[in-house]
mmCIF file of C-alpha atoms in Angstrom:
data_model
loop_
_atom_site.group_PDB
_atom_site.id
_atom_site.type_symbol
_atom_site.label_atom_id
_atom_site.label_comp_id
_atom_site.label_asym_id
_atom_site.label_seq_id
_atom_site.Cartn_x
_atom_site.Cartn_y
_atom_site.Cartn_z
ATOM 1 C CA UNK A 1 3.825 -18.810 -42.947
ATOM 2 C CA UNK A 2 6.388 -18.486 -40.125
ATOM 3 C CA UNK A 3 5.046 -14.510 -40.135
ATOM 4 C CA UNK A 4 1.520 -15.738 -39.377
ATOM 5 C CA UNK A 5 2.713 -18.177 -36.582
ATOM 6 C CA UNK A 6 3.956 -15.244 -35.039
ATOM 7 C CA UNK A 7 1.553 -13.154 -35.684
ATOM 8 C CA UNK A 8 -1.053 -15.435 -34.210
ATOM 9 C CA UNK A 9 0.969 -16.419 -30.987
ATOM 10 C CA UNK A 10 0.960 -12.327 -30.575
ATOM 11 C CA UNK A 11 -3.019 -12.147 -30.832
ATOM 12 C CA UNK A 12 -3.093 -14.953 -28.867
ATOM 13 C CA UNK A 13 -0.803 -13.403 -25.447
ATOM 14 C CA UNK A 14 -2.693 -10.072 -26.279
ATOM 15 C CA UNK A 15 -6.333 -11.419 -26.016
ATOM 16 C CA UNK A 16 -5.058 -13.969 -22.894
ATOM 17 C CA UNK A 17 -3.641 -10.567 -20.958
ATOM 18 C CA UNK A 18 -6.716 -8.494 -21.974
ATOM 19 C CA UNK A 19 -8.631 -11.320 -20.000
ATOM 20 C CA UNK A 20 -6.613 -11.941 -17.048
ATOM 21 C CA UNK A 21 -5.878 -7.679 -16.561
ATOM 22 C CA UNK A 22 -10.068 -6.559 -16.265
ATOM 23 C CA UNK A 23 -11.232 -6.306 -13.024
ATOM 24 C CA UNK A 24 -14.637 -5.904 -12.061
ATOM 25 C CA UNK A 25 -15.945 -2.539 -11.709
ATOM 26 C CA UNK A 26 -19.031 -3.260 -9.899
ATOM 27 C CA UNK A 27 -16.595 -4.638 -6.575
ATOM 28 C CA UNK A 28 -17.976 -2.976 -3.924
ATOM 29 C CA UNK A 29 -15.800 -2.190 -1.087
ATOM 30 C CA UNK A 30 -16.517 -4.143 2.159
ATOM 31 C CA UNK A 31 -17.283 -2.002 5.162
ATOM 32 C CA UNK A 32 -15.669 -2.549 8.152
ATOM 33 C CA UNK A 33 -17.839 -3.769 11.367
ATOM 34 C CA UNK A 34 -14.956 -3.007 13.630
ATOM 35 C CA UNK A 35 -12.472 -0.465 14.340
ATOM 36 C CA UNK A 36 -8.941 -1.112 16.563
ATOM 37 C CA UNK A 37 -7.484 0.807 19.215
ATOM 38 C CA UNK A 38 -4.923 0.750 21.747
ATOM 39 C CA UNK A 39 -5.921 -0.286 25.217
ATOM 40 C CA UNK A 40 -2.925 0.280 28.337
ATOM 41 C CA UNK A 41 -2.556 -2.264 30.427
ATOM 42 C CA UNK A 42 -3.029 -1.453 34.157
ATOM 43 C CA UNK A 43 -2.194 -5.129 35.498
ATOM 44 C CA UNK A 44 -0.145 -8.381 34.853
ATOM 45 C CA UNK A 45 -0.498 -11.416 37.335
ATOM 46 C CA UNK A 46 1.454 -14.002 36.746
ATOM 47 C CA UNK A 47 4.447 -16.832 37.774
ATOM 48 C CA UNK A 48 7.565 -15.328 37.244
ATOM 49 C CA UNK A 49 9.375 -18.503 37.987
ATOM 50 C CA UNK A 50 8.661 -21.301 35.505
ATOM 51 C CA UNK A 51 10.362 -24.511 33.521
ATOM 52 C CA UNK A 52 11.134 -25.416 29.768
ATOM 53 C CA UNK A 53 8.040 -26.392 28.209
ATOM 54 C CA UNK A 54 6.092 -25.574 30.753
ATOM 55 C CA UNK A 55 2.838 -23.457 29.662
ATOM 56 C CA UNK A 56 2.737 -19.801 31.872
ATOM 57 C CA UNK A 57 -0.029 -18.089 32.105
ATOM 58 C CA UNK A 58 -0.784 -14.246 32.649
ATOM 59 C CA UNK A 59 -3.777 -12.060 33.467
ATOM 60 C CA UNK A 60 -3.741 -8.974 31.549
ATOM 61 C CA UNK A 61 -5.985 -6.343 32.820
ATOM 62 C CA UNK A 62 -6.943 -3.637 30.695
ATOM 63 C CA UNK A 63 -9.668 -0.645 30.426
ATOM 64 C CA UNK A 64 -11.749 -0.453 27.393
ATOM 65 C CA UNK A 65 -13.112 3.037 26.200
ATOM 66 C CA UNK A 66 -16.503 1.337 26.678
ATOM 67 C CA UNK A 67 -18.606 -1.468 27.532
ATOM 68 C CA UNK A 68 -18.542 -2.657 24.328
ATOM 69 C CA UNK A 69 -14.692 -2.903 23.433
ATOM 70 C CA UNK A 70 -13.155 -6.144 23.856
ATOM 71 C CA UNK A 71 -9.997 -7.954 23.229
ATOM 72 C CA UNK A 72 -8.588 -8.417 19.799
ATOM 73 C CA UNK A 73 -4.682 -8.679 20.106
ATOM 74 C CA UNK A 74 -1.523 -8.382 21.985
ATOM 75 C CA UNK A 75 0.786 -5.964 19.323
ATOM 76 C CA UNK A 76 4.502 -5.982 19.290
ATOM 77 C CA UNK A 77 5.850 -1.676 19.660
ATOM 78 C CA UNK A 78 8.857 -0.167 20.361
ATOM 79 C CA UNK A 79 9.730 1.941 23.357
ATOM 80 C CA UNK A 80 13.248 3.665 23.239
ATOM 81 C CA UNK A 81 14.351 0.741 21.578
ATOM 82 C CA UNK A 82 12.413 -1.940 23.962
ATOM 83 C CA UNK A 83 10.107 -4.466 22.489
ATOM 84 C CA UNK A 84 6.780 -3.819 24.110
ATOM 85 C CA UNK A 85 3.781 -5.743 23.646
ATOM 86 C CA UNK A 86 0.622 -3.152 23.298
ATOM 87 C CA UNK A 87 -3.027 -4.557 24.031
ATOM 88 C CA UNK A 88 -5.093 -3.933 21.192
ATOM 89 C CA UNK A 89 -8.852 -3.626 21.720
ATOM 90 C CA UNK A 90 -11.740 -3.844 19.007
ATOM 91 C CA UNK A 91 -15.047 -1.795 19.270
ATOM 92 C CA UNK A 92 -18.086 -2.031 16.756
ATOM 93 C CA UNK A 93 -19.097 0.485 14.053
ATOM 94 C CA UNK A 94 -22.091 0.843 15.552
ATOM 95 C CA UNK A 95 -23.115 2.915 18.360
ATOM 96 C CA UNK A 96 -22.555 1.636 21.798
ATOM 97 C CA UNK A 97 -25.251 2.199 24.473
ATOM 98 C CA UNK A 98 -22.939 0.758 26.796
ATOM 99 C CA UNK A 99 -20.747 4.767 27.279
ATOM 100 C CA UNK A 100 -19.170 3.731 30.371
ATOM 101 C CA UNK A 101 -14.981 2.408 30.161
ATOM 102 C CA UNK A 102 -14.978 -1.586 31.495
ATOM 103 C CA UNK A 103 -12.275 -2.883 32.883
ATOM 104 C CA UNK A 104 -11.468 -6.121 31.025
ATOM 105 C CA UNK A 105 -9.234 -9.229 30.958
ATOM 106 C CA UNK A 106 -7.541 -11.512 28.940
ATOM 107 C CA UNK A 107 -4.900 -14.433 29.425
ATOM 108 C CA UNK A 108 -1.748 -14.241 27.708
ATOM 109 C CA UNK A 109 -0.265 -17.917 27.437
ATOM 110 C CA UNK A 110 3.551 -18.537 26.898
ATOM 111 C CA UNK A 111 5.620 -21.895 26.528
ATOM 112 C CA UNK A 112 9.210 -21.318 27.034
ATOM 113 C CA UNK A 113 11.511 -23.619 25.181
ATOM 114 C CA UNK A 114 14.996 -22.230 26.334
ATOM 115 C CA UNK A 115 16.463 -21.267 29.838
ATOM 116 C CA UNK A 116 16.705 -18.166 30.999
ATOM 117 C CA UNK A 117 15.830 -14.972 32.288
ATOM 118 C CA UNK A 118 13.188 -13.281 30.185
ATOM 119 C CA UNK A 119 10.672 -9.745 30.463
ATOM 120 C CA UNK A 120 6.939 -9.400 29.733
ATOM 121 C CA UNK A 121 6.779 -5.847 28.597
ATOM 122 C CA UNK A 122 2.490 -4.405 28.587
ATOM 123 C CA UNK A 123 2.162 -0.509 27.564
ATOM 124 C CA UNK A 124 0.855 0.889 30.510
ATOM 125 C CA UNK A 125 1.073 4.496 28.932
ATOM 126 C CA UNK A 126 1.992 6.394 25.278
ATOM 127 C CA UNK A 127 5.302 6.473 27.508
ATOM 128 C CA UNK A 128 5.479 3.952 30.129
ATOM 129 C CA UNK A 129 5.055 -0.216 30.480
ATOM 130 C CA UNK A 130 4.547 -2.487 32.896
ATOM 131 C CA UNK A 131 7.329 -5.283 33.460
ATOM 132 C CA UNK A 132 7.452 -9.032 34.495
ATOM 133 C CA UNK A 133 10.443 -10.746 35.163
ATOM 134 C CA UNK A 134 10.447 -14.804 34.083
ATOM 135 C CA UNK A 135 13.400 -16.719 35.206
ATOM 136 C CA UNK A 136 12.690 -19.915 33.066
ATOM 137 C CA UNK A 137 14.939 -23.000 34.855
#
């Protein structure tokens, strides 16, 4: 008896991992509508004085390969061991009819919460960025 406990408790984990392990073969895999690239920034404007808790904003200008690229996200990279933050554009599959690079903005917002003096680092280049000094009071 205690043999076909066991023995039933074993079918039972079998046929429950049999169930939970298939995976549909008939997934198809999505296709992506967009693809991401790095955009260099060629301008920041912005305070570089500011307070605790007060919200900064900066004007990031950057080129886009063409007219349809736009703004996806700001990407934290190193440089010779400097954080840099990388602009990150996003262009459709599809062909663009629009073959001409745009220059394009977007506002980076910040809220400081401590004192002090701190750098907003843009990747101008594959080897160069652009820097901002914020002296938060």
């Amino acid at each position: 008896m205690k043999n076909f406990k066991l023995q039933s408790i074993a079918l039972i984990m079998l046929f429950v991992t049999v169930l939970t392990s298939c995976s549909s073969d008939n997934d198809a895999p999505e296709d992506p509508k967009v693809v991401y690239k790095t955009a260099y920034a060629t301008s920041v404007v912005g305070p570089t004085t500011g307070k605790v808790g007060q919200e900064l904003s900066y004007d990031i200008e950057f080129t886009s390969e063409n007219g349809c690229g736009e703004f996806h996200q700001l990407v934290e990279v190193e440089y010779n061991k400097v954080l840099v933050y990388q602009v990150e554009a996003q262009y459709p599959i599809a062909t663009c009819a629009k073959t001409t690079p745009e220059r394009r903005v977007t506002v980076y917002k910040i809220t400081p919460q401590t004192k002090g003096t701190f750098y907003l680092r843009l990747a101008k280049s594959e080897t160069e960025y652009i820097s901002t000094t914020v002296v938060i009071e």
